[in-house]
Amino acid sequence: MDHVEFGKYLSQQRELRGLSRDDVARETKIPPTLIAALEAGQVERLPSRIFVVNYIRAYAQVIGMSPDDAVLRYEEVDKSVPAPSPAQLEKERRKRAYAGLSVLVAALLLGVYLFLVLSGKIPSPRLR
């Protein structure tokens, strides 16, 4: 079984119980786009694994399946995908932190510049 087959399984179970994706989305508070990605097996559109497992638990509970059984099925499928190494995770975390810090510094510098211009401490730029 792969992610696509697992998604079809979830979709079939939901349809057998007469529920729509919108019904599941409303009850679980999971965005409909993520439910569609889960049912289509589109792993690249899903968030990190911990969120997916919790989404599957909530999804299964709403449609009347055993959450533990649904998660076990998913884990069988997910074993084929290697987990990222701690070094890769740390590299990604640092990359996001540096990007966030860069945006924060740029916003701070722009704010200081605008404050100085509006307070008259430096002349405003003249547009021709």
PDB file of C-alpha atoms in Angstrom:
ATOM      1  CA  MET A   1       0.000   0.000   0.000  1.00  0.00           C
ATOM      2  CA  ASP A   2       1.292   3.486  -0.827  1.00  0.00           C
ATOM      3  CA  HIS A   3       0.070   6.996   0.035  1.00  0.00           C
ATOM      4  CA  VAL A   4      -2.350   7.098  -2.907  1.00  0.00           C
ATOM      5  CA  GLU A   5      -3.936   3.784  -1.939  1.00  0.00           C
ATOM      6  CA  PHE A   6      -4.157   4.904   1.694  1.00  0.00           C
ATOM      7  CA  GLY A   7      -5.896   8.103   0.584  1.00  0.00           C
ATOM      8  CA  LYS A   8      -8.356   6.108  -1.530  1.00  0.00           C
ATOM      9  CA  TYR A   9      -9.031   3.896   1.478  1.00  0.00           C
ATOM     10  CA  LEU A  10      -9.876   6.945   3.628  1.00  0.00           C
ATOM     11  CA  SER A  11     -12.041   8.400   0.885  1.00  0.00           C
ATOM     12  CA  GLN A  12     -13.951   5.140   0.448  1.00  0.00           C
ATOM     13  CA  GLN A  13     -14.534   4.833   4.191  1.00  0.00           C
ATOM     14  CA  ARG A  14     -15.840   8.414   4.312  1.00  0.00           C
ATOM     15  CA  GLU A  15     -18.139   7.875   1.323  1.00  0.00           C
ATOM     16  CA  LEU A  16     -19.476   4.598   2.768  1.00  0.00           C
ATOM     17  CA  ARG A  17     -20.635   6.576   5.792  1.00  0.00           C
ATOM     18  CA  GLY A  18     -22.312   9.203   3.595  1.00  0.00           C
ATOM     19  CA  LEU A  19     -20.052  12.086   4.595  1.00  0.00           C
ATOM     20  CA  SER A  20     -18.593  14.745   2.315  1.00  0.00           C
ATOM     21  CA  ARG A  21     -15.141  16.284   2.556  1.00  0.00           C
ATOM     22  CA  ASP A  22     -16.788  19.476   3.760  1.00  0.00           C
ATOM     23  CA  ASP A  23     -18.518  17.559   6.566  1.00  0.00           C
ATOM     24  CA  VAL A  24     -15.178  16.164   7.704  1.00  0.00           C
ATOM     25  CA  ALA A  25     -13.481  19.558   7.358  1.00  0.00           C
ATOM     26  CA  ARG A  26     -16.180  21.252   9.426  1.00  0.00           C
ATOM     27  CA  GLU A  27     -16.031  18.655  12.220  1.00  0.00           C
ATOM     28  CA  THR A  28     -12.237  18.328  12.366  1.00  0.00           C
ATOM     29  CA  LYS A  29     -11.315  21.957  11.607  1.00  0.00           C
ATOM     30  CA  ILE A  30      -8.864  20.602   9.001  1.00  0.00           C
ATOM     31  CA  PRO A  31      -8.789  22.766   5.850  1.00  0.00           C
ATOM     32  CA  PRO A  32     -10.607  21.076   2.944  1.00  0.00           C
ATOM     33  CA  THR A  33      -7.495  21.420   0.779  1.00  0.00           C
ATOM     34  CA  LEU A  34      -5.526  19.278   3.231  1.00  0.00           C
ATOM     35  CA  ILE A  35      -8.287  16.678   3.370  1.00  0.00           C
ATOM     36  CA  ALA A  36      -8.248  16.544  -0.430  1.00  0.00           C
ATOM     37  CA  ALA A  37      -4.448  16.153  -0.425  1.00  0.00           C
ATOM     38  CA  LEU A  38      -4.645  13.399   2.196  1.00  0.00           C
ATOM     39  CA  GLU A  39      -7.288  11.516   0.226  1.00  0.00           C
ATOM     40  CA  ALA A  40      -5.314  11.936  -3.009  1.00  0.00           C
ATOM     41  CA  GLY A  41      -2.075  10.749  -1.409  1.00  0.00           C
ATOM     42  CA  GLN A  42      -0.336  14.016  -2.273  1.00  0.00           C
ATOM     43  CA  VAL A  43       2.313  13.898   0.430  1.00  0.00           C
ATOM     44  CA  GLU A  44       4.120  16.968  -0.925  1.00  0.00           C
ATOM     45  CA  ARG A  45       1.064  19.127  -0.121  1.00  0.00           C
ATOM     46  CA  LEU A  46       0.808  17.926   3.482  1.00  0.00           C
ATOM     47  CA  PRO A  47       2.519  19.434   6.539  1.00  0.00           C
ATOM     48  CA  SER A  48       5.011  17.552   8.694  1.00  0.00           C
ATOM     49  CA  ARG A  49       4.303  14.003   9.814  1.00  0.00           C
ATOM     50  CA  ILE A  50       3.142  14.848  13.344  1.00  0.00           C
ATOM     51  CA  PHE A  51       0.337  17.015  11.944  1.00  0.00           C
ATOM     52  CA  VAL A  52      -0.656  14.373   9.394  1.00  0.00           C
ATOM     53  CA  VAL A  53      -0.927  11.701  12.090  1.00  0.00           C
ATOM     54  CA  ASN A  54      -3.168  13.964  14.173  1.00  0.00           C
ATOM     55  CA  TYR A  55      -5.263  14.819  11.093  1.00  0.00           C
ATOM     56  CA  ILE A  56      -5.714  11.106  10.412  1.00  0.00           C
ATOM     57  CA  ARG A  57      -6.797  10.521  14.013  1.00  0.00           C
ATOM     58  CA  ALA A  58      -9.377  13.318  13.833  1.00  0.00           C
ATOM     59  CA  TYR A  59     -10.543  12.249  10.357  1.00  0.00           C
ATOM     60  CA  ALA A  60     -10.997   8.632  11.449  1.00  0.00           C
ATOM     61  CA  GLN A  61     -12.878   9.618  14.606  1.00  0.00           C
ATOM     62  CA  VAL A  62     -15.300  11.832  12.668  1.00  0.00           C
ATOM     63  CA  ILE A  63     -16.133   9.156  10.109  1.00  0.00           C
ATOM     64  CA  GLY A  64     -16.507   6.455  12.761  1.00  0.00           C
ATOM     65  CA  MET A  65     -13.301   4.505  12.239  1.00  0.00           C
ATOM     66  CA  SER A  66     -10.857   3.499  14.924  1.00  0.00           C
ATOM     67  CA  PRO A  67      -8.257   6.305  15.056  1.00  0.00           C
ATOM     68  CA  ASP A  68      -5.552   3.849  16.158  1.00  0.00           C
ATOM     69  CA  ASP A  69      -6.250   1.493  13.241  1.00  0.00           C
ATOM     70  CA  ALA A  70      -6.150   4.372  10.763  1.00  0.00           C
ATOM     71  CA  VAL A  71      -2.824   5.622  12.151  1.00  0.00           C
ATOM     72  CA  LEU A  72      -1.358   2.104  12.078  1.00  0.00           C
ATOM     73  CA  ARG A  73      -2.314   1.779   8.405  1.00  0.00           C
ATOM     74  CA  TYR A  74      -0.707   5.152   7.695  1.00  0.00           C
ATOM     75  CA  GLU A  75       2.473   4.205   9.547  1.00  0.00           C
ATOM     76  CA  GLU A  76       2.789   1.068   7.419  1.00  0.00           C
ATOM     77  CA  VAL A  77       2.667   3.257   4.326  1.00  0.00           C
ATOM     78  CA  ASP A  78       4.902   5.942   5.802  1.00  0.00           C
ATOM     79  CA  LYS A  79       7.680   3.490   6.717  1.00  0.00           C
ATOM     80  CA  SER A  80       8.675   3.384   3.072  1.00  0.00           C
ATOM     81  CA  VAL A  81       9.535   7.104   3.223  1.00  0.00           C
ATOM     82  CA  PRO A  82      12.788   7.690   5.128  1.00  0.00           C
ATOM     83  CA  ALA A  83      12.624  10.195   7.948  1.00  0.00           C
ATOM     84  CA  PRO A  84      14.872  13.234   7.599  1.00  0.00           C
ATOM     85  CA  SER A  85      18.062  13.116   9.615  1.00  0.00           C
ATOM     86  CA  PRO A  86      18.502  15.427  12.611  1.00  0.00           C
ATOM     87  CA  ALA A  87      21.212  17.280  10.663  1.00  0.00           C
ATOM     88  CA  GLN A  88      18.776  17.955   7.802  1.00  0.00           C
ATOM     89  CA  LEU A  89      16.112  19.125  10.231  1.00  0.00           C
ATOM     90  CA  GLU A  90      18.565  21.472  11.948  1.00  0.00           C
ATOM     91  CA  LYS A  91      19.726  22.871   8.596  1.00  0.00           C
ATOM     92  CA  GLU A  92      16.126  23.619   7.594  1.00  0.00           C
ATOM     93  CA  ARG A  93      15.385  25.171  10.991  1.00  0.00           C
ATOM     94  CA  ARG A  94      18.396  27.482  10.711  1.00  0.00           C
ATOM     95  CA  LYS A  95      17.478  28.432   7.157  1.00  0.00           C
ATOM     96  CA  ARG A  96      13.958  29.451   8.293  1.00  0.00           C
ATOM     97  CA  ALA A  97      15.382  31.314  11.305  1.00  0.00           C
ATOM     98  CA  TYR A  98      17.816  33.312   9.158  1.00  0.00           C
ATOM     99  CA  ALA A  99      15.080  34.178   6.675  1.00  0.00           C
ATOM    100  CA  GLY A 100      12.790  35.327   9.484  1.00  0.00           C
ATOM    101  CA  LEU A 101      15.574  37.344  11.090  1.00  0.00           C
ATOM    102  CA  SER A 102      16.393  39.014   7.757  1.00  0.00           C
ATOM    103  CA  VAL A 103      12.771  40.073   7.288  1.00  0.00           C
ATOM    104  CA  LEU A 104      12.616  41.377  10.853  1.00  0.00           C
ATOM    105  CA  VAL A 105      15.827  43.429  10.458  1.00  0.00           C
ATOM    106  CA  ALA A 106      14.650  44.879   7.125  1.00  0.00           C
ATOM    107  CA  ALA A 107      11.284  45.852   8.641  1.00  0.00           C
ATOM    108  CA  LEU A 108      13.019  47.425  11.644  1.00  0.00           C
ATOM    109  CA  LEU A 109      15.376  49.468   9.443  1.00  0.00           C
ATOM    110  CA  LEU A 110      12.482  50.647   7.291  1.00  0.00           C
ATOM    111  CA  GLY A 111      10.539  51.626  10.409  1.00  0.00           C
ATOM    112  CA  VAL A 112      13.463  53.625  11.819  1.00  0.00           C
ATOM    113  CA  TYR A 113      13.972  55.373   8.473  1.00  0.00           C
ATOM    114  CA  LEU A 114      10.279  56.290   8.212  1.00  0.00           C
ATOM    115  CA  PHE A 115      10.271  57.533  11.809  1.00  0.00           C
ATOM    116  CA  LEU A 116      13.278  59.771  11.158  1.00  0.00           C
ATOM    117  CA  VAL A 117      11.764  61.172   7.947  1.00  0.00           C
ATOM    118  CA  LEU A 118       8.353  61.805   9.510  1.00  0.00           C
ATOM    119  CA  SER A 119       9.837  63.413  12.621  1.00  0.00           C
ATOM    120  CA  GLY A 120      11.900  65.750  10.431  1.00  0.00           C
ATOM    121  CA  LYS A 121      15.292  64.604  11.720  1.00  0.00           C
ATOM    122  CA  ILE A 122      16.397  63.767   8.197  1.00  0.00           C
ATOM    123  CA  PRO A 123      15.124  65.424   5.040  1.00  0.00           C
ATOM    124  CA  SER A 124      12.527  63.541   3.055  1.00  0.00           C
ATOM    125  CA  PRO A 125      13.623  62.338  -0.370  1.00  0.00           C
ATOM    126  CA  ARG A 126      12.499  64.581  -3.219  1.00  0.00           C
ATOM    127  CA  LEU A 127      10.788  62.895  -6.128  1.00  0.00           C
ATOM    128  CA  ARG A 128      11.218  64.598  -9.503  1.00  0.00           C
TER     129      ARG A 128
END
